[in-house]
Short mmCIF file of C-alpha atoms in Angstrom, two decimals:
data_model
loop_
_atom_site.label_atom_id
_atom_site.label_comp_id
_atom_site.label_asym_id
_atom_site.label_seq_id
_atom_site.Cartn_x
_atom_site.Cartn_y
_atom_site.Cartn_z
CA MET A 33 -3.93 12.39 -29.40
CA THR A 34 -7.65 11.61 -29.21
CA ASP A 35 -8.95 11.75 -25.64
CA LEU A 36 -12.57 10.78 -26.38
CA ILE A 37 -14.36 9.06 -29.23
CA LEU A 38 -18.02 10.03 -28.87
CA VAL A 39 -20.81 7.98 -30.44
CA CYS A 40 -23.36 10.75 -30.89
CA GLN A 41 -26.29 8.72 -32.18
CA SER A 42 -27.34 5.65 -34.16
CA ASN A 43 -30.43 4.37 -35.90
CA VAL A 44 -33.00 4.35 -33.12
CA MET A 45 -35.28 1.98 -35.02
CA ASN A 46 -34.03 -1.57 -35.55
CA VAL A 47 -34.28 -1.71 -39.35
CA GLU A 48 -33.61 -5.45 -39.62
CA GLU A 49 -36.37 -6.25 -37.12
CA THR A 50 -39.06 -3.88 -38.43
CA SER A 51 -38.43 -4.69 -42.10
CA ASN A 52 -39.42 -8.32 -41.51
CA TRP A 53 -42.69 -7.75 -39.68
CA PRO A 54 -45.26 -10.00 -41.43
CA LEU A 55 -48.20 -8.49 -43.30
CA ASP A 56 -50.55 -11.25 -42.21
CA ARG A 57 -50.20 -10.11 -38.60
CA LEU A 58 -50.38 -6.39 -39.31
CA GLU A 59 -53.37 -5.82 -37.05
CA THR A 60 -51.18 -6.71 -34.04
CA PHE A 61 -48.66 -3.92 -34.69
CA ASP A 62 -50.26 -1.45 -37.13
CA THR A 63 -50.29 1.41 -34.63
CA LEU A 64 -46.52 0.95 -34.20
CA VAL A 65 -45.85 0.87 -37.95
CA TYR A 66 -48.16 3.53 -39.31
CA PRO A 67 -47.70 6.26 -40.18
CA ARG A 68 -43.95 5.97 -39.30
CA LEU A 69 -43.09 3.29 -41.87
CA VAL A 70 -44.35 2.35 -45.31
CA TYR A 71 -44.50 -1.05 -47.03
CA HIS A 72 -42.28 -1.07 -50.12
CA GLY A 73 -41.01 -4.04 -52.09
CA ASP A 74 -41.37 -6.87 -49.62
CA ARG A 75 -40.79 -5.09 -46.32
CA PHE A 76 -41.51 -2.08 -44.14
CA VAL A 77 -39.05 0.76 -44.66
CA THR A 78 -38.60 4.30 -43.39
CA HIS A 79 -39.88 7.16 -45.51
CA LEU A 80 -36.32 8.19 -46.34
CA ASP A 81 -35.36 4.66 -47.37
CA LEU A 82 -38.28 4.56 -49.79
CA ILE A 83 -36.95 7.79 -51.33
CA ASN A 84 -33.47 6.24 -51.51
CA GLN A 85 -34.81 3.25 -53.41
CA ALA A 86 -37.08 5.35 -55.60
CA ILE A 87 -34.06 7.21 -57.02
CA GLY A 88 -32.10 4.04 -57.63
CA ARG A 89 -30.05 3.66 -54.48
CA LYS A 90 -29.70 0.52 -52.41
CA SER A 91 -31.71 0.03 -49.25
CA TYR A 92 -29.91 1.02 -46.05
CA ASP A 93 -29.58 -2.49 -44.65
CA ALA A 94 -28.18 -3.82 -47.97
CA SER A 95 -25.45 -1.18 -48.17
CA SER A 96 -21.84 -1.06 -46.99
CA PHE A 97 -20.87 1.53 -44.38
CA ALA A 98 -19.40 3.80 -47.05
CA GLU A 99 -22.56 3.41 -49.15
CA ARG A 100 -24.78 4.09 -46.13
CA ARG A 101 -23.10 7.47 -45.65
CA GLY A 102 -24.31 8.41 -49.14
CA LEU A 103 -27.93 7.49 -48.41
CA MET A 104 -30.63 9.67 -46.93
CA ASN A 105 -30.96 8.88 -43.24
CA ILE A 106 -32.29 11.20 -40.53
CA TRP A 107 -29.45 10.16 -38.20
CA HIS A 108 -26.95 11.61 -40.65
CA LEU A 109 -28.09 15.07 -39.57
CA PRO A 110 -25.28 16.34 -37.32
CA SER A 111 -25.95 15.68 -33.64
CA MET A 112 -26.49 18.80 -31.57
CA SER A 113 -25.33 17.21 -28.32
CA GLY A 114 -22.18 15.76 -29.85
CA VAL A 115 -21.03 18.90 -31.63
CA HIS A 116 -21.87 21.07 -28.60
CA LEU A 117 -19.88 18.76 -26.32
CA ALA A 118 -16.87 18.69 -28.64
CA ASN A 119 -16.97 22.50 -28.82
CA PHE A 120 -16.96 22.77 -25.00
CA LEU A 121 -14.22 20.18 -24.45
CA LEU A 122 -11.96 21.75 -27.08
CA GLY A 123 -12.00 24.88 -24.94
CA HIS A 124 -10.42 22.75 -22.20
CA GLY A 125 -7.76 21.29 -24.46
CA ILE A 126 -9.52 17.94 -24.88
CA SER A 127 -9.52 16.32 -28.31
CA VAL A 128 -12.75 14.61 -29.39
CA LYS A 129 -13.44 12.40 -32.40
CA LEU A 130 -17.15 12.44 -33.25
CA ILE A 131 -18.91 9.43 -34.73
CA ASN A 132 -22.20 10.95 -35.78
CA ASN A 133 -24.13 7.75 -36.64
CA LEU A 134 -22.45 4.52 -35.56
CA ASP A 135 -24.59 2.39 -37.86
CA SER A 136 -23.22 4.28 -40.87
CA GLU A 137 -19.72 4.96 -39.53
CA TRP A 138 -18.63 1.72 -37.87
CA ASP A 139 -15.64 1.44 -40.19
CA LEU A 140 -14.61 4.99 -39.26
CA PHE A 141 -14.94 4.15 -35.57
CA GLU A 142 -12.74 1.07 -35.97
CA ALA A 143 -10.11 3.11 -37.79
CA ALA A 144 -10.15 5.95 -35.25
CA TYR A 145 -9.96 3.59 -32.27
CA SER A 146 -7.15 1.47 -33.70
CA ALA A 147 -5.17 4.59 -34.65
CA CYS A 148 -4.88 5.68 -31.01
CA SER A 149 -1.55 4.85 -29.36
CA GLN A 150 -3.40 4.64 -26.03
CA PRO A 151 -7.01 3.41 -25.92
CA PRO A 152 -9.26 6.50 -25.62
CA LEU A 153 -12.36 6.82 -23.52
CA VAL A 154 -15.41 5.96 -25.64
CA GLY A 155 -18.64 7.84 -24.98
CA ILE A 156 -22.22 6.90 -25.82
CA SER A 157 -24.74 9.73 -25.93
CA SER A 158 -28.16 8.40 -24.89
CA THR A 159 -30.06 11.52 -25.93
CA PHE A 160 -32.46 9.70 -28.27
CA TYR A 161 -32.71 6.36 -26.48
CA LEU A 162 -35.74 5.35 -24.46
CA GLY A 163 -34.46 2.11 -22.95
CA ALA A 164 -31.42 0.21 -21.74
CA LYS A 165 -31.71 -2.23 -24.64
CA GLN A 166 -30.80 0.50 -27.15
CA VAL A 167 -27.77 1.56 -25.11
CA GLY A 168 -26.82 -2.08 -24.64
CA ARG A 169 -26.84 -2.75 -28.38
CA ILE A 170 -24.19 -0.07 -28.89
CA ALA A 171 -22.12 -1.12 -25.86
CA LYS A 172 -22.04 -4.78 -26.91
CA ARG A 173 -20.91 -3.86 -30.40
CA LEU A 174 -18.12 -1.69 -29.03
CA LEU A 175 -16.91 -4.33 -26.59
CA LYS A 176 -16.84 -6.96 -29.34
CA LEU A 177 -14.11 -4.83 -30.94
CA ASP A 178 -12.18 -4.49 -27.68
CA PRO A 179 -13.43 -6.29 -24.54
CA ALA A 180 -11.28 -3.94 -22.43
CA MET A 181 -12.79 -0.77 -23.95
CA GLU A 182 -13.59 1.90 -21.34
CA ILE A 183 -17.11 3.18 -22.02
CA VAL A 184 -18.94 6.12 -20.48
CA VAL A 185 -22.66 6.70 -21.02
CA GLY A 186 -24.41 10.04 -20.52
CA GLY A 187 -27.45 11.91 -21.76
CA ALA A 188 -31.22 11.84 -21.39
CA TRP A 189 -31.70 8.09 -20.85
CA ALA A 190 -28.87 7.98 -18.29
CA ASN A 191 -30.47 10.87 -16.40
CA SER A 192 -33.89 9.26 -16.51
CA VAL A 193 -32.88 5.80 -15.33
CA ALA A 194 -30.94 7.20 -12.37
CA ASP A 195 -33.70 9.61 -11.41
CA SER A 196 -36.73 7.36 -11.79
CA GLU A 197 -35.33 3.85 -11.21
CA GLY A 198 -32.44 4.50 -8.83
CA MET A 199 -28.85 3.41 -8.40
CA GLY A 200 -29.74 -0.26 -8.16
CA ARG A 201 -31.04 -0.23 -11.71
CA VAL A 202 -28.02 1.80 -12.89
CA GLU A 203 -25.69 -0.82 -11.43
CA THR A 204 -27.63 -3.66 -13.05
CA VAL A 205 -27.45 -2.05 -16.49
CA MET A 206 -23.76 -1.19 -16.17
CA ARG A 207 -22.86 -4.75 -15.16
CA LYS A 208 -25.04 -6.32 -17.84
CA TYR A 209 -23.61 -4.30 -20.72
CA GLY A 210 -20.02 -3.79 -19.55
CA ILE A 211 -20.33 -0.02 -19.08
CA SER A 212 -17.39 1.45 -17.17
CA HIS A 213 -18.86 4.84 -16.23
CA LEU A 214 -22.25 6.55 -16.31
CA LEU A 215 -22.90 10.27 -15.86
CA HIS A 216 -26.45 10.92 -14.74
CA ALA A 217 -26.74 14.70 -14.59
CA PHE A 218 -28.32 17.30 -16.78
CA ASN A 219 -25.62 19.49 -18.32
CA PRO A 220 -22.84 16.96 -17.55
CA GLU A 221 -20.17 18.59 -19.74
CA ALA A 222 -17.99 19.71 -16.82
CA ASP A 223 -18.29 16.30 -15.13
CA LEU A 224 -17.17 14.56 -18.31
CA CYS A 225 -14.28 17.00 -18.61
CA GLU A 226 -13.14 16.06 -15.09
CA LEU A 227 -13.51 12.35 -15.88
CA ILE A 228 -11.28 12.65 -18.94
CA LYS A 229 -8.67 14.63 -17.00
CA ALA A 230 -8.68 12.12 -14.15
CA ARG A 231 -8.36 9.24 -16.58
CA LYS A 232 -5.25 10.84 -18.10
CA GLY A 233 -3.79 11.42 -14.63
CA THR A 234 -4.25 9.59 -11.34
CA ARG A 235 -7.47 7.78 -12.28
CA ASP A 236 -8.96 8.93 -8.99
CA PHE A 237 -12.63 9.40 -9.90
CA SER A 238 -13.94 9.88 -6.37
CA ALA A 239 -14.34 13.67 -6.58
CA ILE A 240 -16.28 13.68 -9.87
CA ASN A 241 -19.89 14.61 -9.28
CA ASN A 242 -22.82 12.65 -10.75
CA LEU A 243 -20.59 9.72 -11.72
CA CYS A 244 -21.30 6.03 -11.32
CA THR A 245 -18.29 3.86 -12.03
CA MET A 246 -17.22 0.24 -11.92
CA ASP A 247 -14.05 0.09 -9.82
CA GLY A 248 -13.01 -3.44 -10.68
CA SER A 249 -15.99 -5.50 -9.55
CA GLN A 250 -17.25 -2.79 -7.18
CA PHE A 251 -20.00 -0.35 -8.17
CA VAL A 252 -19.40 3.19 -6.88
CA ALA A 253 -21.89 6.07 -6.99
CA ASN A 254 -20.41 9.51 -6.30
CA SER A 255 -22.06 12.62 -4.89
CA VAL A 256 -24.89 14.22 -6.82
CA LYS A 257 -24.71 17.91 -7.70
CA TRP A 258 -26.83 20.06 -9.97
CA ASN A 259 -25.01 21.60 -12.95
CA GLU A 260 -26.19 24.87 -14.42
CA PRO A 261 -26.52 24.80 -18.21
CA LEU A 262 -23.46 25.93 -20.14
CA LEU A 263 -24.43 28.82 -22.35
CA ASP A 264 -22.24 31.85 -21.71
CA GLU A 265 -19.44 29.49 -20.66
CA ALA A 266 -19.42 27.61 -23.97
CA PRO A 267 -16.66 28.79 -26.32
CA ALA A 268 -17.31 29.63 -29.97
CA LEU A 269 -14.89 27.14 -31.53
CA TRP A 270 -17.20 25.49 -34.04
CA ASP A 271 -14.87 26.18 -36.97
CA ARG A 272 -12.01 24.34 -35.25
CA LEU A 273 -13.90 21.05 -34.93
CA ASP A 274 -13.43 18.02 -37.18
CA LEU A 275 -16.90 17.53 -38.69
CA PRO A 276 -16.57 15.36 -41.81
CA PHE A 277 -20.20 14.24 -41.59
CA VAL A 278 -21.62 17.76 -41.97
CA ASN A 279 -23.39 18.58 -45.21
CA ARG A 280 -25.09 21.98 -45.09
CA THR A 281 -26.65 22.06 -41.61
CA LEU A 282 -25.68 22.49 -37.95
CA GLN A 283 -27.80 22.60 -34.82
CA ILE A 284 -27.33 25.26 -32.17
CA ARG A 285 -29.08 26.56 -29.08
CA THR A 286 -29.44 30.01 -27.54
CA ALA A 287 -31.35 29.02 -24.39
CA SER A 288 -31.86 26.21 -21.90
CA GLY A 289 -35.00 25.26 -20.04
CA CYS A 290 -38.51 26.60 -20.53
CA PRO A 291 -40.55 29.35 -18.84
CA PHE A 292 -43.82 27.46 -19.39
CA SER A 293 -45.28 24.49 -17.51
CA CYS A 294 -47.34 22.37 -19.89
CA ALA A 295 -48.93 19.59 -17.87
CA PHE A 296 -47.54 16.72 -19.97
CA CYS A 297 -43.94 17.96 -20.12
CA SER A 298 -41.16 17.16 -17.65
CA TYR A 299 -38.64 19.62 -19.08
CA PRO A 300 -39.50 22.66 -16.92
CA THR A 301 -39.04 20.50 -13.81
CA THR A 302 -35.93 18.60 -14.85
CA ALA A 303 -34.20 21.65 -16.40
CA ARG A 304 -34.76 23.68 -13.21
CA GLY A 305 -35.36 27.06 -14.73
CA TRP A 306 -34.77 28.96 -17.92
CA LYS A 307 -31.57 30.60 -19.10
CA THR A 308 -30.89 32.52 -22.29
CA LEU A 309 -27.71 33.43 -24.15
CA ASP A 310 -26.92 37.12 -24.64
CA VAL A 311 -27.61 38.32 -28.19
CA ASP A 312 -23.98 39.40 -28.70
CA ALA A 313 -22.83 35.94 -27.61
CA VAL A 314 -25.19 34.40 -30.17
CA ARG A 315 -23.49 36.56 -32.79
CA ALA A 316 -20.07 35.22 -31.74
CA HIS A 317 -21.26 31.64 -32.23
CA LEU A 318 -22.78 32.48 -35.61
CA ASN A 319 -19.50 34.06 -36.69
CA ALA A 320 -17.67 30.83 -35.83
CA VAL A 321 -20.23 28.74 -37.72
CA LYS A 322 -19.98 31.09 -40.70
CA ARG A 323 -16.29 30.23 -40.99
CA ILE A 324 -17.15 26.55 -41.64
CA PRO A 325 -17.24 26.02 -45.42
CA GLY A 326 -20.61 24.98 -46.84
CA ILE A 327 -22.85 25.63 -43.83
CA GLU A 328 -26.08 27.17 -45.13
CA GLN A 329 -28.70 26.07 -42.59
CA LEU A 330 -29.12 26.24 -38.83
CA ILE A 331 -31.60 24.47 -36.58
CA PHE A 332 -32.21 26.31 -33.32
CA ILE A 333 -33.30 23.71 -30.77
CA ASP A 334 -34.45 26.16 -28.08
CA ASP A 335 -37.69 24.91 -26.60
CA THR A 336 -39.10 28.45 -26.48
CA PHE A 337 -37.25 30.33 -29.19
CA ASN A 338 -39.60 33.27 -29.67
CA VAL A 339 -40.21 34.18 -26.02
CA PRO A 340 -39.69 36.85 -24.80
CA GLN A 341 -40.76 38.65 -27.94
CA GLN A 342 -38.31 41.55 -27.65
CA ARG A 343 -35.31 39.23 -27.42
CA PHE A 344 -36.63 37.28 -30.41
CA LYS A 345 -36.87 40.48 -32.46
CA GLU A 346 -33.27 41.31 -31.56
CA LEU A 347 -32.17 37.83 -32.64
CA LEU A 348 -34.02 38.18 -35.93
CA LYS A 349 -32.21 41.42 -36.65
CA VAL A 350 -28.89 39.68 -35.96
CA PHE A 351 -29.84 36.80 -38.29
CA ARG A 352 -30.26 39.26 -41.15
CA GLU A 353 -26.50 39.86 -40.99
CA TYR A 354 -25.91 36.29 -42.25
CA ASP A 355 -26.87 34.18 -45.24
CA PHE A 356 -28.10 31.21 -43.20
CA GLU A 357 -31.56 29.74 -43.55
CA TRP A 358 -32.94 28.57 -40.23
CA PHE A 359 -35.50 26.31 -38.59
CA SER A 360 -36.83 26.39 -35.04
CA PHE A 361 -39.55 25.46 -32.62
CA LEU A 362 -42.09 28.28 -32.39
CA ARG A 363 -44.88 29.18 -29.96
CA VAL A 364 -47.12 30.51 -32.67
CA GLN A 365 -49.56 32.15 -30.25
CA TYR A 366 -46.88 34.78 -29.56
CA VAL A 367 -46.26 35.99 -33.12
CA ASP A 368 -47.65 39.07 -34.81
CA GLU A 369 -47.30 40.56 -38.29
CA GLU A 370 -44.09 42.40 -37.44
CA ILE A 371 -42.43 39.29 -36.03
CA VAL A 372 -43.44 37.00 -38.88
CA GLY A 373 -42.23 39.59 -41.38
CA LEU A 374 -38.87 39.72 -39.62
CA MET A 375 -38.73 35.92 -39.56
CA LYS A 376 -39.16 35.80 -43.32
CA LYS A 377 -36.56 38.50 -43.97
CA SER A 378 -34.03 36.80 -41.67
CA GLY A 379 -34.15 33.48 -43.52
CA CYS A 380 -36.71 31.37 -41.65
CA ALA A 381 -37.22 28.22 -43.73
CA GLY A 382 -39.61 26.33 -41.45
CA VAL A 383 -41.00 26.04 -37.93
CA TYR A 384 -42.38 23.35 -35.65
CA LEU A 385 -45.57 24.29 -33.81
CA GLY A 386 -46.49 22.42 -30.64
CA ILE A 387 -50.22 22.89 -31.15
CA GLU A 388 -50.92 19.68 -29.15
CA SER A 389 -54.70 20.12 -29.42
CA ALA A 390 -57.27 22.29 -31.17
CA SER A 391 -59.77 21.76 -28.36
CA ASP A 392 -59.85 24.63 -25.88
CA LYS A 393 -60.97 22.16 -23.24
CA ILE A 394 -57.89 19.96 -23.72
CA LEU A 395 -55.59 22.99 -24.04
CA GLN A 396 -56.82 24.13 -20.64
CA ASN A 397 -56.24 20.64 -19.21
CA MET A 398 -52.72 20.77 -20.65
CA ASN A 399 -52.05 24.20 -19.15
CA LYS A 400 -50.98 25.40 -22.61
CA LYS A 401 -51.86 29.07 -21.97
CA ALA A 402 -53.24 29.31 -25.52
CA THR A 403 -56.48 28.86 -27.42
CA LYS A 404 -57.53 27.42 -30.75
CA ALA A 405 -58.10 30.97 -32.00
CA ASP A 406 -54.52 31.93 -31.06
CA PHE A 407 -53.17 29.08 -33.13
CA ALA A 408 -55.40 29.87 -36.10
CA ARG A 409 -54.27 33.51 -36.11
CA GLY A 410 -50.60 32.55 -36.00
CA LEU A 411 -50.96 29.95 -38.75
CA ALA A 412 -52.64 32.52 -40.99
CA LEU A 413 -49.66 34.86 -40.57
CA LEU A 414 -47.13 32.12 -41.35
CA ASP A 415 -49.12 31.22 -44.44
CA LYS A 416 -49.30 34.87 -45.53
CA TYR A 417 -45.50 35.18 -45.44
CA GLY A 418 -44.85 31.76 -46.97
CA ILE A 419 -43.14 30.15 -43.98
CA PRO A 420 -43.68 26.35 -43.93
CA SER A 421 -44.90 24.94 -40.64
CA LEU A 422 -45.48 21.55 -39.05
CA SER A 423 -48.32 21.39 -36.52
CA ALA A 424 -47.86 18.64 -33.91
CA PHE A 425 -50.87 17.10 -32.14
CA VAL A 426 -50.87 14.95 -28.99
CA LEU A 427 -53.74 12.46 -28.77
CA GLY A 428 -55.27 11.04 -25.62
CA PHE A 429 -54.37 13.55 -22.92
CA PRO A 430 -56.69 13.29 -19.89
CA GLY A 431 -60.11 14.59 -20.84
CA GLU A 432 -59.70 13.55 -24.50
CA THR A 433 -62.80 12.17 -26.19
CA GLU A 434 -63.88 11.41 -29.74
CA GLU A 435 -65.43 14.88 -29.83
CA THR A 436 -62.20 16.67 -28.92
CA LEU A 437 -60.33 14.60 -31.51
CA GLU A 438 -62.87 15.71 -34.11
CA GLU A 439 -61.96 19.30 -33.21
CA ASN A 440 -58.37 18.54 -34.18
CA MET A 441 -59.41 17.23 -37.58
CA ARG A 442 -61.67 20.19 -38.27
CA PHE A 443 -58.86 22.56 -37.31
CA ILE A 444 -56.47 20.91 -39.78
CA GLU A 445 -59.06 21.00 -42.53
CA GLU A 446 -60.07 24.62 -41.93
CA ASN A 447 -56.66 26.26 -41.39
CA PRO A 448 -53.43 26.52 -43.41
CA VAL A 449 -51.65 23.50 -41.93
CA PRO A 450 -49.18 22.39 -44.63
CA PHE A 451 -47.71 19.56 -42.54
CA TYR A 452 -48.91 17.82 -39.39
CA SER A 453 -48.00 14.98 -37.03
CA LEU A 454 -50.02 12.84 -34.64
CA LYS A 455 -48.61 11.14 -31.58
CA GLU A 456 -50.18 9.47 -28.59
CA PHE A 457 -49.80 11.07 -25.17
CA PHE A 458 -46.69 9.79 -23.36
CA TYR A 459 -47.10 9.70 -19.59
CA MET A 460 -44.05 10.77 -17.58
CA GLU A 461 -43.18 11.42 -13.98
CA ASN A 462 -41.95 14.90 -13.02
CA THR A 463 -44.99 16.38 -14.76
CA LYS A 464 -48.00 18.36 -13.63
CA VAL A 465 -50.40 15.72 -14.93
CA HIS A 466 -48.60 13.05 -12.89
CA ARG A 467 -49.02 15.12 -9.74
CA GLU A 468 -52.74 15.44 -10.58
CA ARG A 469 -53.16 11.79 -11.66
CA ASP A 470 -55.84 11.02 -9.08
CA GLN A 471 -57.97 13.85 -10.46
CA TRP A 472 -57.93 12.23 -13.92
CA GLY A 473 -57.95 8.59 -12.84
CA LEU A 474 -54.63 8.30 -14.65
CA THR A 475 -52.74 5.01 -14.32
CA GLY A 476 -49.85 3.30 -16.09
CA MET A 477 -46.70 5.02 -17.33
CA GLY A 478 -44.93 5.87 -20.56
CA ALA A 479 -46.67 4.62 -23.70
CA LYS A 480 -49.18 2.43 -21.78
CA TRP A 481 -51.75 4.35 -19.77
CA ALA A 482 -55.43 4.75 -19.06
CA HIS A 483 -57.64 7.48 -17.62
CA ALA A 484 -61.31 8.24 -17.22
CA THR A 485 -61.99 9.11 -20.89
CA MET A 486 -59.45 7.11 -22.95
CA ASN A 487 -56.57 4.63 -22.86
CA SER A 488 -53.39 4.32 -24.90
CA ASP A 489 -54.71 1.52 -27.13
CA ALA A 490 -57.75 3.60 -28.06
CA ALA A 491 -55.54 6.63 -28.74
CA GLY A 492 -53.47 4.52 -31.15
CA ARG A 493 -56.60 3.40 -33.02
CA HIS A 494 -57.88 6.99 -33.19
CA LYS A 495 -54.50 8.08 -34.58
CA LEU A 496 -54.86 5.74 -37.55
CA GLU A 497 -58.49 6.72 -38.17
CA MET A 498 -57.58 10.41 -38.12
CA PHE A 499 -54.67 9.79 -40.47
CA LYS A 500 -56.98 8.06 -42.95
CA ARG A 501 -59.51 10.90 -42.84
CA ILE A 502 -57.26 13.99 -42.92
CA THR A 503 -56.87 15.05 -46.55
CA ALA A 504 -56.02 18.76 -46.34
CA SER A 505 -52.47 18.33 -44.99
CA ARG A 506 -49.38 16.12 -45.31
CA PHE A 507 -48.17 13.83 -42.54
CA VAL A 508 -44.64 13.91 -41.08
CA ASP A 509 -43.30 11.33 -38.62
CA PRO A 510 -43.61 12.89 -35.12
CA ASP A 511 -40.39 11.25 -33.92
CA THR A 512 -38.28 13.23 -36.41
CA SER A 513 -40.62 16.17 -37.20
CA LEU A 514 -38.67 19.45 -37.47
CA TRP A 515 -35.39 17.61 -38.07
CA TYR A 516 -36.93 15.67 -40.97
CA MET A 517 -38.11 18.85 -42.66
CA ALA A 518 -34.72 20.52 -42.19
CA TYR A 519 -32.91 17.38 -43.37
CA LEU A 520 -34.84 17.30 -46.65
CA ARG A 521 -33.80 20.90 -47.22
CA ASP A 522 -30.24 19.93 -46.26
CA GLN A 523 -30.39 17.40 -49.10
CA GLY A 524 -31.24 20.13 -51.58
CA LEU A 525 -35.01 19.70 -51.84
CA SER A 526 -37.29 22.69 -52.30
CA ASP A 527 -40.46 23.31 -50.32
CA GLY A 528 -42.48 22.21 -53.34
CA ALA A 529 -40.55 18.96 -53.73
CA ILE A 530 -40.93 18.22 -50.02
CA ALA A 531 -44.67 18.83 -50.24
CA THR A 532 -44.98 16.47 -53.21
CA ILE A 533 -42.97 13.72 -51.52
CA GLN A 534 -45.00 13.89 -48.30
CA GLU A 535 -48.25 14.04 -50.23
CA GLU A 536 -47.37 10.85 -52.09
CA LEU A 537 -46.07 9.07 -48.99
CA THR A 538 -49.26 9.98 -47.13
CA GLY A 539 -51.35 8.61 -50.00
CA ILE A 540 -49.43 5.32 -50.13
CA MET A 541 -49.79 4.77 -46.38
CA ARG A 542 -53.47 5.65 -46.47
CA ARG A 543 -54.07 3.04 -49.19
CA GLN A 544 -52.10 0.44 -47.24
CA LEU A 545 -54.16 1.08 -44.13
CA GLY A 546 -57.17 0.34 -46.33
CA GLY A 547 -55.66 -3.04 -47.19
CA ASP A 548 -54.13 -2.23 -50.59
CA PHE A 549 -50.46 -3.27 -50.60
CA SER A 550 -50.07 -3.54 -54.36
CA PRO A 551 -47.07 -1.62 -55.75
CA ASP A 552 -47.97 2.01 -56.44
CA HIS A 553 -45.50 2.63 -59.23
CA GLY A 554 -47.05 5.97 -60.11
CA ALA A 555 -46.66 7.39 -56.60
CA VAL A 556 -43.11 6.05 -56.28
CA GLU A 557 -42.15 7.60 -59.62
CA ARG A 558 -43.62 10.95 -58.56
CA ILE A 559 -41.57 10.73 -55.36
CA ALA A 560 -38.47 9.96 -57.43
CA ALA A 561 -39.16 12.86 -59.80
CA ALA A 562 -39.51 15.27 -56.88
CA ALA A 563 -36.33 13.96 -55.25
CA ARG A 564 -34.38 14.29 -58.49
CA THR A 565 -35.08 18.02 -58.55
CA SER A 566 -32.21 18.17 -56.05
CA ALA A 567 -28.87 18.20 -57.85
CA GLN A 568 -27.35 16.55 -54.79
CA LEU A 569 -29.75 13.60 -54.94
CA ARG A 570 -29.81 13.45 -58.73
CA GLY A 571 -26.02 13.17 -58.82
CA ALA A 572 -25.98 10.35 -56.26
CA ALA A 573 -28.84 8.31 -57.73
CA GLY A 574 -27.80 4.79 -58.57
CA GLY A 575 -24.52 5.18 -56.65
#
C-alpha cells in the first residue's frame, strides 16, 4: 500500500509562456531571457531543448508524457529531497511513490493514484519554487484529477512564506489552492512521518509540530519546534527504493548547514549551525548506492564540502574505494596540490565554485573570507589536474560599480575559467547585508532592489553586456549550474562535447543579443554532432 505519493519537482519555467514571448518586444524582457534561453525555430527554448531538437527529437511541449521522459530536461535529474525523504520514511515502514518531474510523469501519477485502494496523501516539495503561483499550478492540476485529494506542501518555499509573511499568508494560500496541510519547518522529515501515521490512525493532527492544516473550513496552526537535520539518523536504504526515473546519477549529502557567514546568504541563519556525517556513515550510504544497478555518478550537495580539510581528505580516500564519478560545490580557496590530486584520483568530474566576485573590495563587503589571489591559485590547480569547474559570479552586491564588474571580466579572461555563470544579487531577509541595509542604502527585496552604487535593473543590463564581451569562457545557466554540468555527463557526454555545446550556445546567444536572429545552421549542426558522440543520445535521436 502506498502511503505517500510525492511530487518531487516540475519544470520551474513555464515553457508555454516563455516560448511565445514576442521578438518585437524583446527589449522589455531581454534580461529575463538571456542568457537562460535561446531563440530557435520560432520561439525561445531552453538550452537542453535546443539540443533535443538539434538531434532530431521533438520539442518538450510538443511531446507526449512518455516522449518527454526520453528528452533531455534538467528536471529529470533525480531529486535529492525526494529520494532522501523516501529513504528516511522507508526506515519507518512508510511506503512512498516518487514522481520525479510531474510535467513529464503526469500519466504515471494518474496510474499510481488510481491504483491505490485508499487515496494516499499527496506531497508537493517546494524546494525549487520561489512563489505561491508555482505551488498553486501543481495543486490545481492535482485537484482537477480528484477534488477531494489530500495535499501536503513542504520545503523551502513553505518555510519561507511562513517565516517571512506569517500565518495569515499561509492560510490565504492554502485556501486559494485547496492545500490540506503545510509543513513549514527546516528538516521536516519527522513531522511528515507523524502526519502520515496520524492520517492512517486517528487523524488527530494536533500534536504534530510545524503543521498548518485545514480542519474542515477552519485553519489550524500547530506549535513550532526546531528540527535538527537528519544525518546520522537517516538509514542507508537507497537500494530498496523504487527509482525508475534514475539514469546514472544520484544526489547525496554528507553535511547540513554552513560554517561561513557570507553577507548575502540566509543559509547559515536559517540552518542554525553546521553538522557533518561521520566518514564511516558516509561509507555505509555509498555501499547502499553501489548496490543500485547503473549508478555511476554522485552529486554531493553539501554547501561546504571541502571544509574542514582533514575531513575532506578522509572522504576522498573513501571515494577511491568506489568506481563513482562525483561532482560537488567547492570552496576553492581551501585547496592545495595534495587535495586536488586526491580529488582527481577519487573520481572528481566537476566542481562548482562560488567565486561571487573577483574584486577584493566586493569580496570584503560580502564577508567571503577570500581574495582574488586565493581563487586564482585554486583555479590553476584545478586546471593542472584537469578537473572542470564552473565559476559563479554575483552582480550588483552593495558597493558594486562598473569598475568592480570590469575586475570580474578581467579575472575570467586571465585565469583558467572553463565555464562561468552570471546572476544578479538577490536580496533576502535573514542575511548579514539585510541587517546592515542602512549602511548601504539598500532598499527593496528579492530580485528588485537598489543601493548607493547600483540597482537591480542596472545589474541586469551589466549582465548582458558582460556576457557579450566575455570570450575566454563558456556560459552556463546559473539557475541549474552544477546540476546542468552533471546532467550532461549523466547523458553520456564527454567534457569535450560539453565544452563544444556550451561554446556554440554561447555564440548563438551572443549573436542574438546583437540583433541577429537568423538560423545558425552551422552552430546547431555542431551542437548536434557533439551531442551524438553520446551513444545514449545517438540511439534516442529521432525517437
